[in-house]
Amino acid sequence: MVLHCVLILSLFSGWAVGYKQGDNVTLYVNKVGPYHNPQETYHYYTLPVCRPEKVHHKSLSLGEVLDGDRMAESLYHIRFRENVEKKILCHLTLSEKQVDELREAIEELYYFEFVLDDIPIWGFVGYIEESGFLPHSHKVALWTHLDFNIEYNGNSVIFANVSVKDINLTVTHTYSVHWFESTLTHARRAERLRDYSFFPKTLEIHWLSIINSLVLVVLLLGFVIIILMRVLKNDFARYNMEEEGGCDDLDQGDNGWKIIHTDVFRFPPFKSLMCAVLGVGAQFLTLATGIIVMALLGMFNVHRHGAINSAAIVLYALTSCVSGYVSCSFYTQINGQRWVWNIILTSSLFSAPLFLTWSVVNSIHWWSGSTQALPATTVLLLLGAWVLVGFPLTVIGGIVGKNRAGNFQAPCRTRNIARQIPAQPWYKHTVVHMAIGGFLPFSAISVELYYIFATVWGREQYTLYGILLCVFAILLSVGACISVALTYFLLSGEDYRWWWRSVLSTGSTGLFIFVYSVFYYRNRSSMSGLVQSTEFFGYSLLTALVFSLMLGSVSFWASLAFIRYIYRSLKMD
């Protein structure tokens, strides 16, 4: 329970702090790193810069640690509403090695991040001048003066930024502080940071692109639904006119989906794995919905460092009961016997790849000295969250699901001897269905996917959560409709192996997302290096897995509901 409270409390930070004139406003130094590699960050004090004799670190939330923050007190003395002009911070005498470190950092476009009253402040460590061809001139310079511009309203800090000026030949670091009154209230100060342009602005309002995608999706869904309903109407009319006997006599003298009614509900192979996929998919569907709802409620603003990371961990632990319940309940319905193994498989289906990927990525961060490497205490906290919360809830959900599971509802009984499946044309093969079922949902979210990648792997702050909710609903709707259509075409060819096919067809969207991530890395970003590349591709694989599990679960339940509907609609004695 204590661990639970720690995780939940880590979501909330950034409450308004009131200052009186002359009060100390602490400026924390945080991290530095290459501009084009957002996840490759190092502690600010790894550079030869001004630092106190004894470094005092700020107590951080779980989300801040996961975000790579390592805030420490600085030598900058800033007092509320008191201006400072060119105050000396420190004098430094640099060794040859330290000069090389600074030169390398400047040539790699290192930027720094400070934090003042939970407001991030960014600036570059230095700059490069290139001039001439023959002879060529290459100059590297260090910014030694920082000019802080801080806006306030009443007793609250609203916004802060820094400009770099006055390059001194001797390494004497100075700084200035200027206070400006603002009309924005503390509750609205996130708007000021959102409009600040240290990083390039690419997240403009993209309603037109979303409307375009929405229109295409509506037309697609309308086409699929209308055509499918017309075909089904004709099928029902023909089958019911010919109906003379019971359900077991429906396969006399006809072909199509009616003739396989005694095999369509034949349980699939690898029952436990399928149920685990459905359970974990339902868990991520719940988690994604919860994250979007929390974002719409304003819980993730730019001043709450890592809040969305903390929320994801808390929700993942709490929604473990969903995966256990769904998986074990359906496993029991389809006559599964090894329910204990099913629970273990469900709990490890995503957590095992996550742990393996994190181990590799964290080891590389630790080797490079990056702040993205998690401390041992944070690792123990996360492990405790899974061992003490996530896994027990999976077991509890599985036991409840097993005890509450009824019989599998099938309109027609299944014969003991399976019917022979006729040869299928090439366009009904699994690979073709996966290509169609994966591409259409991907095309529905491709526009928004760019903005999400620019936020996660770039420098943007995503705030259009209403659009994100619409796109998420579109994604699920397209996945369900395409799965139903592909399932119908499969059954019409007298192929009753729809169970795994329905999962794989739309679940293949994850493959398209991973291919897009490779395209984004090569053509839409400037990321490079072992550290950044390992993290990008490692977590992109996990993202693709999440989408595959989530959409595979949605498409399966849609196909199951459709099959039950069409066979229940036949007249039977």
Tab-separated table of C-alpha atoms in Angstrom, residues 30 83 87 108 147 177 212 236 298 309 312 325:
chain	number	residue	atom	x	y	z
A	30	ASN	CA	19.808	19.612	-14.825
A	83	ASN	CA	17.542	42.505	-11.161
A	87	LYS	CA	27.473	39.357	-11.679
A	108	GLU	CA	28.298	18.236	-31.048
A	147	ASP	CA	21.152	36.594	-19.303
A	177	VAL	CA	18.816	38.537	-14.092
A	212	ASN	CA	-8.853	14.770	-44.215
A	236	PHE	CA	-29.562	-14.654	-45.213
A	298	GLY	CA	-5.202	18.534	-17.659
A	309	ASN	CA	5.733	8.361	-17.313
A	312	ALA	CA	1.797	4.987	-17.362
A	325	TYR	CA	-9.355	-11.530	-15.939
